[in-house]
mmCIF file with all atom_site columns, C-alpha atoms in Angstrom:
data_model
loop_
_atom_site.group_PDB
_atom_site.id
_atom_site.type_symbol
_atom_site.label_atom_id
_atom_site.label_alt_id
_atom_site.label_comp_id
_atom_site.label_asym_id
_atom_site.label_entity_id
_atom_site.label_seq_id
_atom_site.pdbx_PDB_ins_code
_atom_site.Cartn_x
_atom_site.Cartn_y
_atom_site.Cartn_z
_atom_site.occupancy
_atom_site.B_iso_or_equiv
_atom_site.pdbx_formal_charge
_atom_site.auth_seq_id
_atom_site.auth_comp_id
_atom_site.auth_asym_id
_atom_site.auth_atom_id
_atom_site.pdbx_PDB_model_num
ATOM 1   C CA . MET A 1 1   ? -32.421 14.983 -46.101 1.00 50.00 ? 21  MET A CA 1
ATOM 2   C CA . ILE A 1 2   ? -30.871 17.834 -44.123 1.00 49.00 ? 22  ILE A CA 1
ATOM 3   C CA . SER A 1 3   ? -27.388 16.397 -44.624 1.00 47.00 ? 23  SER A CA 1
ATOM 4   C CA . ARG A 1 4   ? -27.971 16.266 -48.381 1.00 43.00 ? 24  ARG A CA 1
ATOM 5   C CA . VAL A 1 5   ? -29.028 19.896 -48.413 1.00 39.00 ? 25  VAL A CA 1
ATOM 6   C CA . ILE A 1 6   ? -25.886 20.827 -46.481 1.00 41.00 ? 26  ILE A CA 1
ATOM 7   C CA . GLU A 1 7   ? -23.720 18.831 -48.881 1.00 43.00 ? 27  GLU A CA 1
ATOM 8   C CA . LEU A 1 8   ? -25.409 20.472 -51.862 1.00 38.00 ? 28  LEU A CA 1
ATOM 9   C CA . GLY A 1 9   ? -24.866 23.914 -50.348 1.00 47.00 ? 29  GLY A CA 1
ATOM 10  C CA . ALA A 1 10  ? -21.192 23.183 -49.725 1.00 39.00 ? 30  ALA A CA 1
ATOM 11  C CA . TYR A 1 11  ? -20.773 21.885 -53.269 1.00 35.00 ? 31  TYR A CA 1
ATOM 12  C CA . THR A 1 12  ? -22.478 24.967 -54.710 1.00 36.00 ? 32  THR A CA 1
ATOM 13  C CA . ARG A 1 13  ? -20.230 27.312 -52.718 1.00 40.00 ? 33  ARG A CA 1
ATOM 14  C CA . LEU A 1 14  ? -17.122 25.398 -53.819 1.00 36.00 ? 34  LEU A CA 1
ATOM 15  C CA . THR A 1 15  ? -18.216 25.477 -57.460 1.00 39.00 ? 35  THR A CA 1
ATOM 16  C CA . THR A 1 16  ? -18.903 29.206 -57.217 1.00 40.00 ? 36  THR A CA 1
ATOM 17  C CA . LEU A 1 17  ? -15.469 29.843 -55.734 1.00 40.00 ? 37  LEU A CA 1
ATOM 18  C CA . LYS A 1 18  ? -13.810 27.827 -58.508 1.00 43.00 ? 38  LYS A CA 1
ATOM 19  C CA . PHE A 1 19  ? -15.784 29.728 -61.153 1.00 42.00 ? 39  PHE A CA 1
ATOM 20  C CA . LYS A 1 20  ? -14.777 33.088 -59.685 1.00 46.00 ? 40  LYS A CA 1
ATOM 21  C CA . ARG A 1 21  ? -11.134 31.984 -59.533 1.00 47.00 ? 41  ARG A CA 1
ATOM 22  C CA . ILE A 1 22  ? -11.169 31.002 -63.206 1.00 47.00 ? 42  ILE A CA 1
ATOM 23  C CA . LYS A 1 23  ? -13.159 34.099 -64.226 1.00 54.00 ? 43  LYS A CA 1
ATOM 24  C CA . ASN A 1 24  ? -10.629 36.350 -62.508 1.00 65.00 ? 44  ASN A CA 1
ATOM 25  C CA . THR A 1 25  ? -7.693  34.651 -64.213 1.00 79.00 ? 45  THR A CA 1
ATOM 26  C CA . SER A 1 26  ? -6.193  36.787 -66.970 1.00 90.00 ? 46  SER A CA 1
ATOM 27  C CA . PHE A 1 27  ? -3.555  36.650 -69.700 1.00 95.00 ? 47  PHE A CA 1
ATOM 28  C CA . ILE A 1 28  ? -1.015  39.414 -70.249 1.00 96.00 ? 48  ILE A CA 1
ATOM 29  C CA . LYS A 1 29  ? 2.046   40.000 -72.414 1.00 97.00 ? 49  LYS A CA 1
ATOM 30  C CA . LEU A 1 30  ? 5.093   40.584 -70.226 1.00 97.00 ? 50  LEU A CA 1
ATOM 31  C CA . GLU A 1 31  ? 7.575   43.323 -71.117 1.00 95.00 ? 51  GLU A CA 1
ATOM 32  C CA . ASP A 1 32  ? 8.910   44.579 -67.794 1.00 95.00 ? 52  ASP A CA 1
ATOM 33  C CA . ALA A 1 33  ? 12.345  43.108 -66.980 1.00 96.00 ? 53  ALA A CA 1
ATOM 34  C CA . GLN A 1 34  ? 11.409  42.283 -63.392 1.00 96.00 ? 54  GLN A CA 1
ATOM 35  C CA . GLU A 1 35  ? 8.243   40.476 -64.478 1.00 96.00 ? 55  GLU A CA 1
ATOM 36  C CA . LEU A 1 36  ? 10.269  38.511 -67.012 1.00 97.00 ? 56  LEU A CA 1
ATOM 37  C CA . ARG A 1 37  ? 12.728  37.506 -64.299 1.00 97.00 ? 57  ARG A CA 1
ATOM 38  C CA . VAL A 1 38  ? 9.833   36.229 -62.182 1.00 96.00 ? 58  VAL A CA 1
ATOM 39  C CA . PHE A 1 39  ? 8.472   34.323 -65.179 1.00 97.00 ? 59  PHE A CA 1
ATOM 40  C CA . SER A 1 40  ? 11.892  32.795 -65.854 1.00 96.00 ? 60  SER A CA 1
ATOM 41  C CA . GLU A 1 41  ? 12.284  31.611 -62.275 1.00 96.00 ? 61  GLU A CA 1
ATOM 42  C CA . LEU A 1 42  ? 8.783   30.137 -62.106 1.00 95.00 ? 62  LEU A CA 1
ATOM 43  C CA . ALA A 1 43  ? 9.235   28.403 -65.458 1.00 95.00 ? 63  ALA A CA 1
ATOM 44  C CA . TYR A 1 44  ? 12.433  26.872 -64.098 1.00 95.00 ? 64  TYR A CA 1
ATOM 45  C CA . ARG A 1 45  ? 10.593  25.533 -61.050 1.00 93.00 ? 65  ARG A CA 1
ATOM 46  C CA . ASN A 1 46  ? 7.856   24.021 -63.197 1.00 92.00 ? 66  ASN A CA 1
ATOM 47  C CA . ILE A 1 47  ? 9.560   22.781 -66.376 1.00 91.00 ? 67  ILE A CA 1
ATOM 48  C CA . GLY A 1 48  ? 13.256  22.819 -65.474 1.00 90.00 ? 68  GLY A CA 1
ATOM 49  C CA . VAL A 1 49  ? 14.450  25.543 -67.884 1.00 92.00 ? 69  VAL A CA 1
ATOM 50  C CA . ARG A 1 50  ? 15.546  29.000 -66.756 1.00 95.00 ? 70  ARG A CA 1
ATOM 51  C CA . PHE A 1 51  ? 15.048  31.174 -69.815 1.00 97.00 ? 71  PHE A CA 1
ATOM 52  C CA . PRO A 1 52  ? 17.566  34.040 -70.193 1.00 97.00 ? 72  PRO A CA 1
ATOM 53  C CA . ILE A 1 53  ? 15.955  37.458 -69.838 1.00 97.00 ? 73  ILE A CA 1
ATOM 54  C CA . HIS A 1 54  ? 17.263  38.675 -73.207 1.00 97.00 ? 74  HIS A CA 1
ATOM 55  C CA . PHE A 1 55  ? 15.557  35.700 -74.871 1.00 98.00 ? 75  PHE A CA 1
ATOM 56  C CA . LEU A 1 56  ? 12.226  36.552 -73.249 1.00 98.00 ? 76  LEU A CA 1
ATOM 57  C CA . GLN A 1 57  ? 12.648  40.218 -74.182 1.00 98.00 ? 77  GLN A CA 1
ATOM 58  C CA . ASN A 1 58  ? 13.235  39.299 -77.824 1.00 98.00 ? 78  ASN A CA 1
ATOM 59  C CA . SER A 1 59  ? 10.163  37.062 -77.812 1.00 98.00 ? 79  SER A CA 1
ATOM 60  C CA . LYS A 1 60  ? 6.477   37.392 -77.057 1.00 98.00 ? 80  LYS A CA 1
ATOM 61  C CA . THR A 1 61  ? 6.156   36.193 -73.474 1.00 98.00 ? 81  THR A CA 1
ATOM 62  C CA . PHE A 1 62  ? 2.636   35.641 -72.173 1.00 98.00 ? 82  PHE A CA 1
ATOM 63  C CA . ALA A 1 63  ? 1.742   34.986 -68.556 1.00 96.00 ? 83  ALA A CA 1
ATOM 64  C CA . VAL A 1 64  ? -1.362  33.667 -66.847 1.00 94.00 ? 84  VAL A CA 1
ATOM 65  C CA . LEU A 1 65  ? -2.259  35.722 -63.776 1.00 92.00 ? 85  LEU A CA 1
ATOM 66  C CA . ASN A 1 66  ? -4.408  34.309 -60.999 1.00 88.00 ? 86  ASN A CA 1
ATOM 67  C CA . GLN A 1 67  ? -7.046  36.315 -59.128 1.00 83.00 ? 87  GLN A CA 1
ATOM 68  C CA . ARG A 1 68  ? -4.351  37.818 -56.894 1.00 83.00 ? 88  ARG A CA 1
ATOM 69  C CA . GLY A 1 69  ? -2.278  38.990 -59.829 1.00 87.00 ? 89  GLY A CA 1
ATOM 70  C CA . ASN A 1 70  ? 0.458   36.380 -59.424 1.00 90.00 ? 90  ASN A CA 1
ATOM 71  C CA . ILE A 1 71  ? 1.992   34.592 -62.404 1.00 92.00 ? 91  ILE A CA 1
ATOM 72  C CA . CYS A 1 72  ? 0.797   30.985 -62.479 1.00 91.00 ? 92  CYS A CA 1
ATOM 73  C CA . GLY A 1 73  ? 1.543   29.906 -66.040 1.00 94.00 ? 93  GLY A CA 1
ATOM 74  C CA . GLY A 1 74  ? 2.397   31.051 -69.526 1.00 96.00 ? 94  GLY A CA 1
ATOM 75  C CA . PHE A 1 75  ? 4.071   30.425 -72.856 1.00 97.00 ? 95  PHE A CA 1
ATOM 76  C CA . VAL A 1 76  ? 6.654   31.997 -75.164 1.00 98.00 ? 96  VAL A CA 1
ATOM 77  C CA . LEU A 1 77  ? 6.641   32.634 -78.916 1.00 99.00 ? 97  LEU A CA 1
ATOM 78  C CA . ALA A 1 78  ? 10.083  33.437 -80.322 1.00 98.00 ? 98  ALA A CA 1
ATOM 79  C CA . PRO A 1 79  ? 10.873  34.514 -83.903 1.00 98.00 ? 99  PRO A CA 1
ATOM 80  C CA . ALA A 1 80  ? 13.300  32.223 -85.740 1.00 98.00 ? 100 ALA A CA 1
ATOM 81  C CA . GLU A 1 81  ? 16.146  34.713 -85.460 1.00 97.00 ? 101 GLU A CA 1
ATOM 82  C CA . HIS A 1 82  ? 16.018  34.347 -81.660 1.00 98.00 ? 102 HIS A CA 1
ATOM 83  C CA . SER A 1 83  ? 14.944  30.695 -81.462 1.00 98.00 ? 103 SER A CA 1
ATOM 84  C CA . ARG A 1 84  ? 16.700  28.595 -78.837 1.00 97.00 ? 104 ARG A CA 1
ATOM 85  C CA . VAL A 1 85  ? 15.405  25.415 -80.446 1.00 98.00 ? 105 VAL A CA 1
ATOM 86  C CA . ILE A 1 86  ? 17.045  26.304 -83.751 1.00 98.00 ? 106 ILE A CA 1
ATOM 87  C CA . ASP A 1 87  ? 20.268  27.323 -82.017 1.00 97.00 ? 107 ASP A CA 1
ATOM 88  C CA . SER A 1 88  ? 20.304  23.991 -80.173 1.00 97.00 ? 108 SER A CA 1
ATOM 89  C CA . LEU A 1 89  ? 20.250  21.950 -83.377 1.00 97.00 ? 109 LEU A CA 1
ATOM 90  C CA . PRO A 1 90  ? 23.422  19.972 -84.185 1.00 97.00 ? 110 PRO A CA 1
ATOM 91  C CA . ASP A 1 91  ? 24.839  20.391 -87.712 1.00 97.00 ? 111 ASP A CA 1
ATOM 92  C CA . GLU A 1 92  ? 22.835  17.489 -89.128 1.00 97.00 ? 112 GLU A CA 1
ATOM 93  C CA . GLY A 1 93  ? 19.623  18.984 -87.778 1.00 97.00 ? 113 GLY A CA 1
ATOM 94  C CA . MET A 1 94  ? 20.448  22.407 -89.193 1.00 98.00 ? 114 MET A CA 1
ATOM 95  C CA . SER A 1 95  ? 21.054  20.809 -92.594 1.00 98.00 ? 115 SER A CA 1
ATOM 96  C CA . VAL A 1 96  ? 17.615  19.189 -92.553 1.00 98.00 ? 116 VAL A CA 1
ATOM 97  C CA . LEU A 1 97  ? 15.969  22.452 -91.438 1.00 98.00 ? 117 LEU A CA 1
ATOM 98  C CA . ALA A 1 98  ? 17.696  24.565 -94.104 1.00 98.00 ? 118 ALA A CA 1
ATOM 99  C CA . GLU A 1 99  ? 16.956  22.031 -96.828 1.00 98.00 ? 119 GLU A CA 1
ATOM 100 C CA . SER A 1 100 ? 13.299  21.585 -95.865 1.00 98.00 ? 120 SER A CA 1
ATOM 101 C CA . PHE A 1 101 ? 12.591  25.243 -95.085 1.00 98.00 ? 121 PHE A CA 1
ATOM 102 C CA . PRO A 1 102 ? 15.040  27.476 -97.035 1.00 97.00 ? 122 PRO A CA 1
ATOM 103 C CA . LYS A 1 103 ? 13.341  30.666 -95.798 1.00 97.00 ? 123 LYS A CA 1
ATOM 104 C CA . TYR A 1 104 ? 12.907  29.556 -92.183 1.00 98.00 ? 124 TYR A CA 1
ATOM 105 C CA . LYS A 1 105 ? 14.405  32.766 -90.797 1.00 96.00 ? 125 LYS A CA 1
ATOM 106 C CA . GLU A 1 106 ? 11.510  34.767 -92.218 1.00 97.00 ? 126 GLU A CA 1
ATOM 107 C CA . SER A 1 107 ? 8.701   32.217 -92.064 1.00 97.00 ? 127 SER A CA 1
ATOM 108 C CA . MET A 1 108 ? 9.191   30.430 -88.746 1.00 98.00 ? 128 MET A CA 1
ATOM 109 C CA . PHE A 1 109 ? 8.831   31.002 -85.011 1.00 98.00 ? 129 PHE A CA 1
ATOM 110 C CA . GLU A 1 110 ? 9.312   28.867 -81.906 1.00 98.00 ? 130 GLU A CA 1
ATOM 111 C CA . ILE A 1 111 ? 6.682   27.757 -79.412 1.00 97.00 ? 131 ILE A CA 1
ATOM 112 C CA . THR A 1 112 ? 8.198   27.079 -75.992 1.00 97.00 ? 132 THR A CA 1
ATOM 113 C CA . GLY A 1 113 ? 7.908   27.574 -72.249 1.00 95.00 ? 133 GLY A CA 1
ATOM 114 C CA . LEU A 1 114 ? 4.370   26.209 -71.882 1.00 93.00 ? 134 LEU A CA 1
ATOM 115 C CA . TRP A 1 115 ? 3.412   25.651 -68.253 1.00 93.00 ? 135 TRP A CA 1
ATOM 116 C CA . LEU A 1 116 ? 0.475   26.049 -65.919 1.00 89.00 ? 136 LEU A CA 1
ATOM 117 C CA . CYS A 1 117 ? 0.560   25.808 -62.147 1.00 84.00 ? 137 CYS A CA 1
ATOM 118 C CA . ARG A 1 118 ? -1.200  22.675 -60.960 1.00 78.00 ? 138 ARG A CA 1
ATOM 119 C CA . SER A 1 119 ? -3.125  24.514 -58.252 1.00 71.00 ? 139 SER A CA 1
ATOM 120 C CA . GLN A 1 120 ? -4.774  26.686 -60.915 1.00 67.00 ? 140 GLN A CA 1
ATOM 121 C CA . ARG A 1 121 ? -5.626  23.968 -63.397 1.00 66.00 ? 141 ARG A CA 1
ATOM 122 C CA . SER A 1 122 ? -9.194  23.277 -64.445 1.00 71.00 ? 142 SER A CA 1
ATOM 123 C CA . LYS A 1 123 ? -10.928 22.198 -67.626 1.00 72.00 ? 143 LYS A CA 1
ATOM 124 C CA . THR A 1 124 ? -12.200 25.698 -68.273 1.00 78.00 ? 144 THR A CA 1
ATOM 125 C CA . LEU A 1 125 ? -8.807  27.323 -67.739 1.00 82.00 ? 145 LEU A CA 1
ATOM 126 C CA . ALA A 1 126 ? -7.134  24.694 -69.917 1.00 81.00 ? 146 ALA A CA 1
ATOM 127 C CA . VAL A 1 127 ? -9.487  25.559 -72.761 1.00 81.00 ? 147 VAL A CA 1
ATOM 128 C CA . ARG A 1 128 ? -8.787  29.268 -72.273 1.00 88.00 ? 148 ARG A CA 1
ATOM 129 C CA . PHE A 1 129 ? -5.037  28.638 -72.132 1.00 89.00 ? 149 PHE A CA 1
ATOM 130 C CA . TRP A 1 130 ? -4.865  26.664 -75.379 1.00 86.00 ? 150 TRP A CA 1
ATOM 131 C CA . THR A 1 131 ? -7.291  29.005 -77.130 1.00 89.00 ? 151 THR A CA 1
ATOM 132 C CA . LYS A 1 132 ? -5.111  31.973 -76.162 1.00 94.00 ? 152 LYS A CA 1
ATOM 133 C CA . LEU A 1 133 ? -2.036  30.158 -77.479 1.00 93.00 ? 153 LEU A CA 1
ATOM 134 C CA . TYR A 1 134 ? -3.812  29.386 -80.749 1.00 91.00 ? 154 TYR A CA 1
ATOM 135 C CA . LYS A 1 135 ? -4.863  33.035 -81.187 1.00 94.00 ? 155 LYS A CA 1
ATOM 136 C CA . GLU A 1 136 ? -1.331  34.301 -80.566 1.00 97.00 ? 156 GLU A CA 1
ATOM 137 C CA . VAL A 1 137 ? 0.089   31.729 -82.985 1.00 96.00 ? 157 VAL A CA 1
ATOM 138 C CA . CYS A 1 138 ? -2.232  33.144 -85.646 1.00 94.00 ? 158 CYS A CA 1
ATOM 139 C CA . ARG A 1 139 ? -1.094  36.685 -84.832 1.00 96.00 ? 159 ARG A CA 1
ATOM 140 C CA . MET A 1 140 ? 2.568   35.823 -85.454 1.00 97.00 ? 160 MET A CA 1
ATOM 141 C CA . LYS A 1 141 ? 1.791   35.979 -89.196 1.00 95.00 ? 161 LYS A CA 1
ATOM 142 C CA . ARG A 1 142 ? 4.404   33.347 -89.999 1.00 97.00 ? 162 ARG A CA 1
ATOM 143 C CA . SER A 1 143 ? 3.627   30.108 -91.793 1.00 97.00 ? 163 SER A CA 1
ATOM 144 C CA . HIS A 1 144 ? 5.507   27.585 -89.650 1.00 98.00 ? 164 HIS A CA 1
ATOM 145 C CA . PHE A 1 145 ? 6.474   26.981 -86.035 1.00 98.00 ? 165 PHE A CA 1
ATOM 146 C CA . ILE A 1 146 ? 9.259   24.881 -84.536 1.00 98.00 ? 166 ILE A CA 1
ATOM 147 C CA . PHE A 1 147 ? 9.064   23.128 -81.196 1.00 97.00 ? 167 PHE A CA 1
ATOM 148 C CA . ALA A 1 148 ? 10.939  20.578 -79.112 1.00 96.00 ? 168 ALA A CA 1
ATOM 149 C CA . TYR A 1 149 ? 9.969   18.014 -76.515 1.00 93.00 ? 169 TYR A CA 1
ATOM 150 C CA . SER A 1 150 ? 11.769  15.308 -74.596 1.00 91.00 ? 170 SER A CA 1
ATOM 151 C CA . SER A 1 151 ? 11.802  11.950 -76.365 1.00 90.00 ? 171 SER A CA 1
ATOM 152 C CA . LYS A 1 152 ? 10.660  10.489 -73.024 1.00 88.00 ? 172 LYS A CA 1
ATOM 153 C CA . LYS A 1 153 ? 7.327   12.296 -73.325 1.00 85.00 ? 173 LYS A CA 1
ATOM 154 C CA . ALA A 1 154 ? 5.587   10.213 -75.969 1.00 80.00 ? 174 ALA A CA 1
ATOM 155 C CA . LYS A 1 155 ? 2.157   11.608 -75.054 1.00 78.00 ? 175 LYS A CA 1
ATOM 156 C CA . LEU A 1 156 ? 3.276   15.086 -76.076 1.00 80.00 ? 176 LEU A CA 1
ATOM 157 C CA . GLY A 1 157 ? 4.259   13.645 -79.419 1.00 82.00 ? 177 GLY A CA 1
ATOM 158 C CA . GLU A 1 158 ? 0.737   12.266 -79.816 1.00 81.00 ? 178 GLU A CA 1
ATOM 159 C CA . ILE A 1 159 ? -0.741  15.709 -79.210 1.00 81.00 ? 179 ILE A CA 1
ATOM 160 C CA . TYR A 1 160 ? 1.640   17.461 -81.603 1.00 85.00 ? 180 TYR A CA 1
ATOM 161 C CA . SER A 1 161 ? 1.010   14.811 -84.271 1.00 85.00 ? 181 SER A CA 1
ATOM 162 C CA . VAL A 1 162 ? -2.378  16.376 -85.096 1.00 85.00 ? 182 VAL A CA 1
ATOM 163 C CA . VAL A 1 163 ? -0.576  19.137 -87.043 1.00 89.00 ? 183 VAL A CA 1
ATOM 164 C CA . LYS A 1 164 ? 1.372   16.486 -89.012 1.00 92.00 ? 184 LYS A CA 1
ATOM 165 C CA . PRO A 1 165 ? 4.783   18.018 -88.241 1.00 95.00 ? 185 PRO A CA 1
ATOM 166 C CA . LYS A 1 166 ? 8.029   17.494 -90.128 1.00 97.00 ? 186 LYS A CA 1
ATOM 167 C CA . ARG A 1 167 ? 10.650  15.699 -88.027 1.00 97.00 ? 187 ARG A CA 1
ATOM 168 C CA . ILE A 1 168 ? 13.877  17.739 -88.068 1.00 98.00 ? 188 ILE A CA 1
ATOM 169 C CA . PHE A 1 169 ? 15.977  15.972 -85.484 1.00 98.00 ? 189 PHE A CA 1
ATOM 170 C CA . LYS A 1 170 ? 15.874  13.386 -82.714 1.00 97.00 ? 190 LYS A CA 1
ATOM 171 C CA . GLY A 1 171 ? 18.729  12.991 -80.266 1.00 96.00 ? 191 GLY A CA 1
ATOM 172 C CA . TYR A 1 172 ? 20.866  15.015 -77.894 1.00 95.00 ? 192 TYR A CA 1
ATOM 173 C CA . THR A 1 173 ? 20.852  18.712 -78.693 1.00 95.00 ? 193 THR A CA 1
ATOM 174 C CA . LYS A 1 174 ? 23.384  21.407 -77.876 1.00 94.00 ? 194 LYS A CA 1
ATOM 175 C CA . MET A 1 175 ? 23.402  22.747 -74.333 1.00 92.00 ? 195 MET A CA 1
ATOM 176 C CA . MET A 1 176 ? 21.661  26.097 -74.129 1.00 93.00 ? 196 MET A CA 1
ATOM 177 C CA . PRO A 1 177 ? 21.852  28.700 -71.328 1.00 90.00 ? 197 PRO A CA 1
ATOM 178 C CA . GLY A 1 178 ? 19.349  27.843 -68.609 1.00 87.00 ? 198 GLY A CA 1
ATOM 179 C CA . MET A 1 179 ? 19.370  24.098 -69.234 1.00 89.00 ? 199 MET A CA 1
ATOM 180 C CA . ILE A 1 180 ? 20.329  21.784 -66.379 1.00 84.00 ? 200 ILE A CA 1
ATOM 181 C CA . GLU A 1 181 ? 21.767  19.100 -68.664 1.00 84.00 ? 201 GLU A CA 1
ATOM 182 C CA . PRO A 1 182 ? 21.632  17.944 -72.287 1.00 84.00 ? 202 PRO A CA 1
ATOM 183 C CA . ASP A 1 183 ? 18.400  16.208 -73.245 1.00 88.00 ? 203 ASP A CA 1
ATOM 184 C CA . ASP A 1 184 ? 17.397  13.632 -75.814 1.00 94.00 ? 204 ASP A CA 1
ATOM 185 C CA . GLU A 1 185 ? 14.842  15.680 -77.710 1.00 96.00 ? 205 GLU A CA 1
ATOM 186 C CA . VAL A 1 186 ? 12.519  15.520 -80.660 1.00 96.00 ? 206 VAL A CA 1
ATOM 187 C CA . ILE A 1 187 ? 12.497  18.696 -82.762 1.00 98.00 ? 207 ILE A CA 1
ATOM 188 C CA . GLU A 1 188 ? 9.718   19.171 -85.286 1.00 98.00 ? 208 GLU A CA 1
ATOM 189 C CA . VAL A 1 189 ? 8.175   21.850 -87.477 1.00 98.00 ? 209 VAL A CA 1
ATOM 190 C CA . GLY A 1 190 ? 4.442   22.304 -87.900 1.00 96.00 ? 210 GLY A CA 1
ATOM 191 C CA . SER A 1 191 ? 2.466   24.593 -90.162 1.00 96.00 ? 211 SER A CA 1
ATOM 192 C CA . VAL A 1 192 ? -0.025  27.176 -88.971 1.00 96.00 ? 212 VAL A CA 1
ATOM 193 C CA . LYS A 1 193 ? -2.314  26.048 -91.773 1.00 94.00 ? 213 LYS A CA 1
ATOM 194 C CA . MET A 1 194 ? -2.430  22.528 -90.335 1.00 92.00 ? 214 MET A CA 1
ATOM 195 C CA . ALA A 1 195 ? -2.990  23.999 -86.868 1.00 90.00 ? 215 ALA A CA 1
ATOM 196 C CA . HIS A 1 196 ? -6.094  25.759 -88.245 1.00 89.00 ? 216 HIS A CA 1
ATOM 197 C CA . LEU A 1 197 ? -7.320  22.473 -89.699 1.00 87.00 ? 217 LEU A CA 1
ATOM 198 C CA . ALA A 1 198 ? -6.582  20.501 -86.535 1.00 80.00 ? 218 ALA A CA 1
ATOM 199 C CA . TRP A 1 199 ? -8.456  23.049 -84.434 1.00 75.00 ? 219 TRP A CA 1
ATOM 200 C CA . VAL A 1 200 ? -11.570 22.124 -86.424 1.00 74.00 ? 220 VAL A CA 1
ATOM 201 C CA . THR A 1 201 ? -11.143 18.457 -87.334 1.00 74.00 ? 221 THR A CA 1
ATOM 202 C CA . GLN A 1 202 ? -9.342  17.246 -84.208 1.00 68.00 ? 222 GLN A CA 1
ATOM 203 C CA . LEU A 1 203 ? -11.131 19.339 -81.585 1.00 64.00 ? 223 LEU A CA 1
ATOM 204 C CA . SER A 1 204 ? -12.561 16.330 -79.746 1.00 67.00 ? 224 SER A CA 1
ATOM 205 C CA . PHE A 1 205 ? -9.157  14.621 -79.590 1.00 61.00 ? 225 PHE A CA 1
ATOM 206 C CA . LEU A 1 206 ? -7.413  17.797 -78.453 1.00 61.00 ? 226 LEU A CA 1
ATOM 207 C CA . TYR A 1 207 ? -10.062 18.465 -75.812 1.00 63.00 ? 227 TYR A CA 1
ATOM 208 C CA . LYS A 1 208 ? -9.590  15.027 -74.294 1.00 65.00 ? 228 LYS A CA 1
ATOM 209 C CA . ARG A 1 209 ? -5.787  15.083 -74.439 1.00 61.00 ? 229 ARG A CA 1
ATOM 210 C CA . LEU A 1 210 ? -5.143  18.650 -73.358 1.00 60.00 ? 230 LEU A CA 1
ATOM 211 C CA . ILE A 1 211 ? -7.466  18.908 -70.378 1.00 58.00 ? 231 ILE A CA 1
ATOM 212 C CA . LYS A 1 212 ? -7.648  15.329 -69.104 1.00 58.00 ? 232 LYS A CA 1
ATOM 213 C CA . GLY A 1 213 ? -6.488  14.753 -65.492 1.00 47.00 ? 233 GLY A CA 1
ATOM 214 C CA . ARG A 1 214 ? -3.807  16.641 -63.672 1.00 44.00 ? 234 ARG A CA 1
ATOM 215 C CA . SER A 1 215 ? -0.203  15.587 -63.829 1.00 44.00 ? 235 SER A CA 1
ATOM 216 C CA . LYS A 1 216 ? 0.897   13.359 -60.980 1.00 45.00 ? 236 LYS A CA 1
ATOM 217 C CA . GLU A 1 217 ? 4.138   15.297 -60.714 1.00 45.00 ? 237 GLU A CA 1
ATOM 218 C CA . LYS A 1 218 ? 4.313   17.854 -57.936 1.00 43.00 ? 238 LYS A CA 1
ATOM 219 C CA . ARG A 1 219 ? 3.948   21.459 -59.049 1.00 44.00 ? 239 ARG A CA 1
ATOM 220 C CA . VAL A 1 220 ? 4.649   24.749 -57.357 1.00 43.00 ? 240 VAL A CA 1
ATOM 221 C CA . ILE A 1 221 ? 1.529   26.264 -55.782 1.00 38.00 ? 241 ILE A CA 1
ATOM 222 C CA . TYR A 1 222 ? 0.769   29.990 -56.064 1.00 40.00 ? 242 TYR A CA 1
ATOM 223 C CA . HIS A 1 223 ? -1.870  31.595 -53.888 1.00 37.00 ? 243 HIS A CA 1
#
């Protein structure tokens, strides 16, 4: 009986600590050049892309700060005129984009640079992270968003499929600054309208897919 009480007390303290850690996590928009450099380096360690500072400055770069004020995740929203995904499209991909979305320069933005340090991950924080992304997508006031993912990551494709995206290109894209090597990618365009609908009709699916288990791949830990 005593041992059970001790175990319960330890569990309660651990749960309280986790709750405080999540509660003290915050989201901020980065604008300072030094902060953007830190974000770029950490993104490189976690997802293998070192975003140029001028790209981050011309975009909306959001960071997740842990309870000690250190960057432990984030995402980037870039207007079409500064989109790396669009710039990486080969000629055939650009033709499809221009034909399907003639006014893409005014109506589109890019979603990229999504990452979250493994040591900070939790179901609650995952919900907060994706909710924050959704809110900022709505605030872009553009009708469509473009995104890319490696063709090797089929599970990402399953998640993105809820917005019924338009396939623009699949194959090796142009090398962009900050990339280690060319990648076989899938580039698609989704609509904000469908994102609204998916947030309501596919919430259960998204909840299960977006917050289920931690990745087995090693991540950088930030204290």
